[in-house]
CSV table of C-alpha atoms in Angstrom, one decimal:
chain,number,residue,atom,x,y,z
A,1,MET,CA,18.0,229.4,152.9
A,2,SER,CA,18.9,233.1,152.8
A,3,VAL,CA,22.5,232.3,153.9
A,4,SER,CA,22.8,229.8,151.0
A,5,LEU,CA,21.6,232.4,148.6
A,6,GLU,CA,24.1,235.0,150.0
A,7,ARG,CA,26.9,232.5,149.7
A,8,ALA,CA,26.0,231.7,146.1
A,9,ALA,CA,25.8,235.3,145.3
A,10,SER,CA,29.2,236.0,146.9
A,11,GLU,CA,30.8,233.1,145.0
A,12,LYS,CA,29.2,234.3,141.7
A,13,GLY,CA,30.6,237.8,142.4
A,14,GLU,CA,34.1,236.4,142.9
A,15,THR,CA,33.8,234.4,139.7
A,16,MET,CA,32.7,237.5,137.8
A,17,ASP,CA,35.6,239.5,139.3
A,18,SER,CA,38.1,236.8,138.3
A,19,LEU,CA,36.6,236.7,134.8
A,20,GLU,CA,36.8,240.5,134.5
A,21,LYS,CA,40.5,240.3,135.3
A,22,GLN,CA,41.0,237.9,132.4
A,23,LEU,CA,39.2,240.3,130.0
A,24,ILE,CA,41.4,243.3,130.7
A,25,CYS,CA,43.7,244.5,127.9
A,26,PRO,CA,47.3,244.8,129.1
A,27,ILE,CA,47.7,248.0,127.1
A,28,CYS,CA,44.7,250.2,127.8
A,29,LEU,CA,43.9,248.4,131.1
A,30,GLU,CA,40.2,248.4,130.2
A,31,MET,CA,38.0,245.5,129.1
A,32,PHE,CA,38.9,244.4,125.6
A,33,THR,CA,37.3,246.5,122.9
A,34,LYS,CA,36.1,244.7,119.9
A,35,PRO,CA,37.5,243.6,117.6
A,36,VAL,CA,39.8,241.5,119.8
A,37,VAL,CA,42.8,239.9,118.1
A,38,ILE,CA,44.8,236.8,119.3
A,39,LEU,CA,48.6,236.8,118.9
A,40,PRO,CA,50.6,233.7,118.0
A,41,CYS,CA,51.6,233.4,121.6
A,42,GLN,CA,47.8,233.0,122.5
A,43,HIS,CA,47.6,236.4,124.3
A,44,ASN,CA,44.8,238.8,123.3
A,45,LEU,CA,44.8,242.5,122.6
A,46,CYS,CA,42.3,245.1,121.4
A,47,ARG,CA,43.0,245.6,117.7
A,48,LYS,CA,43.4,249.3,118.3
A,49,CYS,CA,46.0,248.7,121.1
A,50,ALA,CA,47.8,246.2,118.9
A,51,ASN,CA,48.0,248.8,116.2
A,52,ASP,CA,49.3,251.4,118.7
A,53,ILE,CA,52.1,249.1,119.8
A,54,PHE,CA,52.9,248.2,116.2
A,55,GLN,CA,53.2,251.9,115.2
A,56,ALA,CA,55.3,252.6,118.2
A,57,SER,CA,57.6,249.7,117.4
A,58,ASN,CA,57.8,250.6,113.7
A,59,PRO,CA,57.9,254.4,113.7
A,60,TYR,CA,59.4,254.7,110.2
A,61,LEU,CA,56.7,252.7,108.4
A,62,PRO,CA,54.2,254.8,106.5
A,63,THR,CA,50.7,255.1,108.0
A,64,ARG,CA,47.3,255.8,106.5
A,65,GLY,CA,44.2,256.5,108.5
A,66,GLY,CA,45.9,255.8,111.8
A,67,SER,CA,47.0,252.3,110.7
A,68,THR,CA,50.5,251.3,109.6
A,69,VAL,CA,50.7,250.2,106.0
A,70,GLY,CA,53.5,248.7,103.9
A,71,SER,CA,55.3,245.4,103.8
A,72,GLY,CA,54.6,244.2,107.3
A,73,GLY,CA,56.7,244.6,110.5
A,74,ARG,CA,57.0,243.2,114.0
A,75,PHE,CA,56.4,244.0,117.7
A,76,ARG,CA,56.6,242.2,121.0
A,77,CYS,CA,53.7,240.9,123.0
A,78,PRO,CA,53.4,243.1,126.1
A,79,SER,CA,52.5,240.1,128.3
A,80,CYS,CA,55.2,237.6,127.4
A,81,ARG,CA,57.6,239.5,125.1
A,82,HIS,CA,57.2,237.0,122.3
A,83,GLU,CA,58.0,238.6,118.9
A,84,VAL,CA,55.0,239.0,116.7
A,85,VAL,CA,55.8,239.1,112.9
A,86,LEU,CA,53.1,240.7,110.7
A,87,ASP,CA,52.5,240.4,107.0
A,88,ARG,CA,51.6,243.2,104.6
A,89,HIS,CA,48.1,243.4,106.2
A,90,GLY,CA,49.6,244.5,109.5
A,91,VAL,CA,47.4,244.0,112.6
A,92,TYR,CA,44.5,243.4,110.3
A,93,GLY,CA,46.1,240.1,109.3
A,94,LEU,CA,45.8,238.9,112.9
A,95,GLN,CA,43.0,236.5,113.7
A,96,ARG,CA,40.0,237.8,115.7
A,97,ASN,CA,39.3,235.9,118.9
A,98,LEU,CA,35.5,235.5,118.5
A,99,LEU,CA,35.3,233.4,121.6
A,100,VAL,CA,36.7,236.2,123.8
A,101,GLU,CA,34.4,238.7,122.1
A,102,ASN,CA,31.4,236.5,122.9
A,103,ILE,CA,32.5,236.1,126.5
A,104,ILE,CA,32.7,239.9,126.8
A,105,ASP,CA,29.2,240.3,125.5
A,106,MET,CA,27.9,237.7,127.9
A,107,TYR,CA,29.9,239.3,130.8
A,108,LYS,CA,28.4,242.7,130.0
A,109,GLN,CA,24.9,241.3,129.8
A,110,GLU,CA,25.4,239.5,133.1
A,111,THR,CA,26.8,242.6,134.7
A,112,ILE,CA,23.8,244.7,133.6
A,113,SER,CA,21.4,242.0,134.9
A,114,THR,CA,23.2,241.8,138.2
A,115,SER,CA,23.6,245.6,138.7
A,116,SER,CA,19.8,246.1,138.1
A,117,LYS,CA,19.1,243.9,141.1
A,118,VAL,CA,21.4,245.8,143.5
A,119,GLU,CA,19.9,248.6,145.6
A,120,PRO,CA,21.1,252.1,144.7
A,121,GLU,CA,22.7,252.7,148.1
A,122,GLN,CA,25.0,249.7,147.6
A,123,LYS,CA,26.9,251.2,144.7
A,124,PRO,CA,30.6,251.1,145.6
A,125,GLY,CA,33.5,253.2,144.5
A,126,VAL,CA,31.8,256.7,144.5
A,127,LEU,CA,34.3,259.3,145.8
A,128,MET,CA,32.8,262.1,147.9
A,129,CYS,CA,34.2,265.6,148.4
A,130,GLU,CA,36.3,265.9,151.5
A,131,VAL,CA,35.1,269.5,152.0
A,132,HIS,CA,31.4,269.0,151.1
A,133,GLU,CA,30.8,265.5,152.3
A,134,ASP,CA,27.4,265.1,150.7
A,135,GLU,CA,28.7,266.0,147.2
A,136,LYS,CA,30.2,263.6,144.7
A,137,ILE,CA,33.4,264.3,142.9
A,138,ASN,CA,32.0,265.2,139.5
A,139,ILE,CA,34.4,267.7,137.9
A,140,TYR,CA,38.1,268.1,137.4
A,141,CYS,CA,40.1,271.2,138.2
A,142,VAL,CA,42.5,271.7,135.3
A,143,THR,CA,44.4,274.5,137.1
A,144,CYS,CA,45.1,272.3,140.2
A,145,SER,CA,45.1,269.0,138.4
A,146,ALA,CA,42.8,267.5,140.9
A,147,PRO,CA,39.2,266.0,140.9
A,148,THR,CA,36.7,268.1,142.9
A,149,CYS,CA,33.0,268.8,143.3
A,150,SER,CA,30.6,271.5,141.9
A,151,LEU,CA,30.3,273.3,145.2
A,152,CYS,CA,34.1,273.7,145.4
A,153,LYS,CA,33.9,275.4,142.0
A,154,VAL,CA,31.0,277.7,143.0
A,155,PHE,CA,31.9,278.5,146.6
A,156,GLY,CA,35.1,276.8,147.5
A,157,ALA,CA,38.9,276.7,146.8
A,158,HIS,CA,38.5,276.1,143.1
A,159,GLN,CA,36.0,279.0,142.2
A,160,HIS,CA,38.7,280.9,140.3
A,161,CYS,CA,40.1,277.8,138.6
A,162,GLU,CA,39.5,276.3,135.2
A,163,VAL,CA,37.5,273.1,135.4
A,164,ALA,CA,36.3,270.4,133.0
A,165,PRO,CA,33.8,267.6,133.1
A,166,LEU,CA,35.3,264.6,134.9
A,167,ASN,CA,34.5,262.1,132.2
A,168,THR,CA,36.1,264.3,129.5
A,169,VAL,CA,39.4,264.5,131.4
A,170,TYR,CA,39.1,260.8,132.3
A,171,ASP,CA,38.7,259.8,128.6
A,172,SER,CA,41.5,262.2,127.6
A,173,GLN,CA,44.0,260.9,130.2
A,174,LYS,CA,42.9,257.3,129.7
A,175,LEU,CA,43.7,257.7,126.0
A,176,GLU,CA,47.0,259.4,126.8
A,177,MET,CA,47.9,256.6,129.2
A,178,SER,CA,47.0,254.0,126.7
A,179,GLU,CA,49.1,255.7,124.0
A,180,SER,CA,52.0,256.2,126.4
A,181,VAL,CA,51.9,252.6,127.5
A,182,ALA,CA,51.9,251.5,123.8
A,183,MET,CA,54.8,253.9,123.0
A,184,LEU,CA,56.7,252.6,126.0
A,185,VAL,CA,56.1,249.0,124.8
A,186,GLY,CA,57.4,250.0,121.4
A,187,ASN,CA,60.4,251.8,123.0
A,188,ASN,CA,61.1,248.6,125.0
A,189,ASP,CA,61.0,246.7,121.8
A,190,ARG,CA,63.6,249.0,120.3
A,191,ILE,CA,65.8,248.7,123.4
A,192,GLN,CA,65.4,244.9,123.4
A,193,ALA,CA,66.5,245.0,119.7
A,194,ILE,CA,69.6,247.1,120.7
A,195,ILE,CA,70.3,244.6,123.5
A,196,THR,CA,70.1,241.7,121.1
A,197,LEU,CA,72.5,243.5,118.7
A,198,LEU,CA,74.9,244.2,121.6
A,199,GLU,CA,74.7,240.5,122.6
A,200,GLU,CA,75.5,239.5,119.0
A,201,SER,CA,78.3,242.1,119.0
A,202,CYS,CA,79.8,240.4,122.1
A,203,ARG,CA,79.6,237.0,120.5
A,204,THR,CA,81.2,238.4,117.3
A,205,VAL,CA,84.0,240.1,119.3
A,206,GLU,CA,84.7,236.8,121.2
A,207,GLU,CA,84.7,234.8,118.0
A,208,ASN,CA,87.0,237.4,116.2
A,209,GLY,CA,89.3,237.4,119.2
A,210,ARG,CA,89.5,233.6,119.2
A,211,ARG,CA,90.2,233.5,115.5
A,212,GLN,CA,92.9,236.2,115.6
A,213,LYS,CA,94.6,234.4,118.6
A,214,SER,CA,94.5,231.2,116.6
A,215,HIS,CA,96.2,233.0,113.6
A,216,VAL,CA,98.9,234.5,115.8
A,217,CYS,CA,99.6,231.1,117.5
A,218,GLU,CA,99.7,229.4,114.1
A,219,SER,CA,102.1,232.0,112.8
A,220,PHE,CA,104.4,231.6,115.8
A,221,ASP,CA,104.2,227.8,115.5
A,222,HIS,CA,105.4,228.1,111.9
A,223,LEU,CA,108.2,230.4,113.1
A,224,TYR,CA,109.1,227.9,115.8
A,225,ALA,CA,109.2,225.1,113.2
A,226,LEU,CA,111.5,227.2,111.0
A,227,LEU,CA,113.8,228.0,113.9
A,228,GLU,CA,113.9,224.4,114.9
A,229,GLU,CA,114.8,223.4,111.3
A,230,ARG,CA,117.5,226.0,111.1
A,231,LYS,CA,118.8,225.0,114.5
A,232,GLY,CA,119.0,221.4,113.3
A,233,GLU,CA,121.0,222.5,110.2
A,234,LEU,CA,123.5,224.5,112.2
A,235,THR,CA,124.0,221.9,115.0
A,236,LEU,CA,124.5,219.3,112.2
A,237,LYS,CA,127.4,221.4,110.8
A,238,ILE,CA,128.9,221.6,114.3
A,239,SER,CA,128.5,217.9,114.9
A,240,SER,CA,130.0,217.0,111.5
A,241,GLU,CA,133.2,219.0,112.1
A,242,GLN,CA,133.3,217.9,115.7
A,243,GLN,CA,133.2,214.2,114.6
A,244,GLU,CA,135.8,214.9,111.9
A,245,LYS,CA,138.2,216.4,114.4
A,246,LEU,CA,137.6,213.7,117.0
A,247,ASP,CA,138.3,211.0,114.4
A,248,TYR,CA,141.6,212.7,113.4
A,249,ILE,CA,142.8,213.2,116.9
A,250,LYS,CA,141.9,209.7,118.0
A,251,GLY,CA,143.8,208.4,114.9
A,252,LEU,CA,146.9,210.3,116.0
A,253,GLN,CA,146.4,209.1,119.5
A,254,ARG,CA,146.3,205.5,118.3
A,255,ARG,CA,149.5,205.9,116.2
A,256,TYR,CA,151.3,207.5,119.1
A,257,THR,CA,150.1,204.7,121.4
A,258,GLU,CA,151.4,202.1,119.0
A,259,HIS,CA,154.8,203.9,118.7
A,260,LEU,CA,155.0,204.1,122.5
A,261,ASP,CA,154.2,200.4,122.9
A,262,LYS,CA,157.1,199.6,120.5
A,263,SER,CA,159.5,201.9,122.3
A,264,ALA,CA,158.5,200.3,125.6
A,265,LYS,CA,159.3,196.9,124.3
A,266,LEU,CA,162.7,198.1,123.0
A,267,VAL,CA,163.5,199.5,126.4
A,268,GLU,CA,162.7,196.2,127.9
A,269,THR,CA,164.8,194.4,125.3
A,270,GLY,CA,167.7,196.8,125.9
A,271,ILE,CA,167.6,196.2,129.6
A,272,GLN,CA,167.7,192.4,129.1
A,273,THR,CA,170.5,192.8,126.6
A,274,MET,CA,172.6,194.8,129.0
A,275,GLU,CA,172.2,192.1,131.6
A,276,GLU,CA,173.8,189.5,129.1
A,277,PRO,CA,177.1,188.3,130.8
A,278,GLU,CA,178.5,186.9,127.6
A,279,MET,CA,180.3,189.6,125.6
A,280,ALA,CA,180.0,187.8,122.3
A,281,VAL,CA,176.3,187.3,122.7
A,282,PHE,CA,175.9,190.9,123.8
A,283,LEU,CA,177.8,192.2,120.8
A,284,GLN,CA,175.8,190.0,118.4
A,285,THR,CA,172.5,191.6,119.5
A,286,ALA,CA,173.6,195.1,120.4
A,287,LYS,CA,174.1,196.6,117.0
A,288,PRO,CA,170.7,195.7,115.5
A,289,LEU,CA,169.0,196.8,118.8
A,290,LEU,CA,170.8,200.1,118.7
A,291,GLN,CA,169.5,200.6,115.2
A,292,LYS,CA,165.9,200.0,116.3
A,293,ILE,CA,166.3,202.3,119.3
A,294,SER,CA,167.6,205.0,117.1
A,295,GLU,CA,164.7,204.6,114.7
A,296,SER,CA,162.2,204.6,117.6
A,297,ARG,CA,163.6,207.9,118.9
A,298,ASN,CA,162.8,209.5,115.6
A,299,THR,CA,159.1,210.6,115.7
A,300,SER,CA,159.3,212.8,112.6
A,301,HIS,CA,157.1,210.5,110.7
A,302,LEU,CA,154.3,211.0,113.2
A,303,GLU,CA,151.9,214.0,112.5
A,304,LYS,CA,151.7,216.8,115.0
A,305,LEU,CA,148.3,218.3,116.1
A,306,GLU,CA,148.2,221.8,114.8
A,307,ARG,CA,147.9,224.6,117.4
A,308,GLY,CA,144.3,225.6,117.9
A,309,TYR,CA,143.0,222.6,116.0
A,310,GLU,CA,140.4,221.9,118.7
A,311,ASN,CA,139.1,225.4,118.6
A,312,MET,CA,135.5,225.7,117.2
A,313,ASP,CA,134.8,229.3,117.8
A,314,HIS,CA,134.1,229.9,114.1
A,315,PHE,CA,130.7,228.4,114.7
A,316,THR,CA,129.7,231.3,116.9
A,317,ALA,CA,126.4,232.8,115.6
A,318,ASN,CA,125.2,236.4,115.9
A,319,PHE,CA,121.5,236.4,116.8
A,320,GLN,CA,121.2,240.1,117.6
A,321,PRO,CA,119.6,241.1,114.3
A,322,GLU,CA,117.2,238.2,114.5
A,323,ARG,CA,116.4,239.1,118.2
A,324,ARG,CA,115.7,242.7,117.2
A,325,ALA,CA,113.5,241.5,114.3
A,326,ILE,CA,111.5,239.2,116.6
A,327,LEU,CA,111.0,242.0,119.1
A,328,LYS,CA,109.7,244.2,116.2
A,329,ILE,CA,107.0,241.6,115.3
A,330,ASP,CA,103.6,243.5,115.7
A,331,PHE,CA,100.2,243.8,114.1
A,332,ILE,CA,99.7,245.5,110.8
A,333,LYS,CA,98.9,249.1,111.4
A,334,GLY,CA,96.2,251.0,109.5
A,335,ILE,CA,93.8,248.0,108.8
A,336,THR,CA,90.2,249.1,109.6
A,337,VAL,CA,87.0,247.3,109.1
């Protein structure tokens, strides 16, 4: 029976420890202090801690009575980094978590009830002085920045040091720690905002670079199109004169070929005539044939191709000025944003 009770008590203690961890504020690291506010992300904070974070994240907003006033602001949840946007009421516009507050009250009552049943010698977590083993650590040496006991102050190493009550220094440093954590959270929010701006700047630079590259490529495409158009015009001029000259030369070639064919036939006819054995027949055909041969030998009526007619060097283009102009293409200087 006693074993079952001990096991039940142990399980209850573990449950209470687990519950206590759920009731710890992530800023002050203490159990939530009422009023407890719930953030839109469903995490909880002491209202005072929420206000400390809010002030640290919005240092330029006016304050009154330790609370930030004005037209709202924002901060990030210390647990999940979710951004919390506040209205003009500031942290006082956040909803109170009455359920958590009630759980805290019940937890404290249960803790008091449980602690009253525990024997005094079972109290854990009491630090004893290393020099005076029977003395509890109950004061704080301000000079040495170390907890100590009363005997160390009266008779020991800290008798010439400045000391203060342990709870006073504890409360002071706990408050300092809470404020420092809140300020660090606020500073982290500002750093996160800077990181967000830098990320946006990266995206802007990438977009601007893509846009300017597109503009440059588009301008060069237009220039290519203009060059292609001009190339077509110039090559058309060359082709036109080329065809004109070819037609003329081929016409001459055709007339000379026709004349040669006629002359070849006259040669053949002359050879046949010279082979005629009858003198009367020969004389009858010789004179007209000699007239035709004489006319065929005369080529004055055929046009001659002028010297250098086939030359087309006058179509040589000078691209040096244009090449230099292209190499000088650059971005407009002096344009700043």
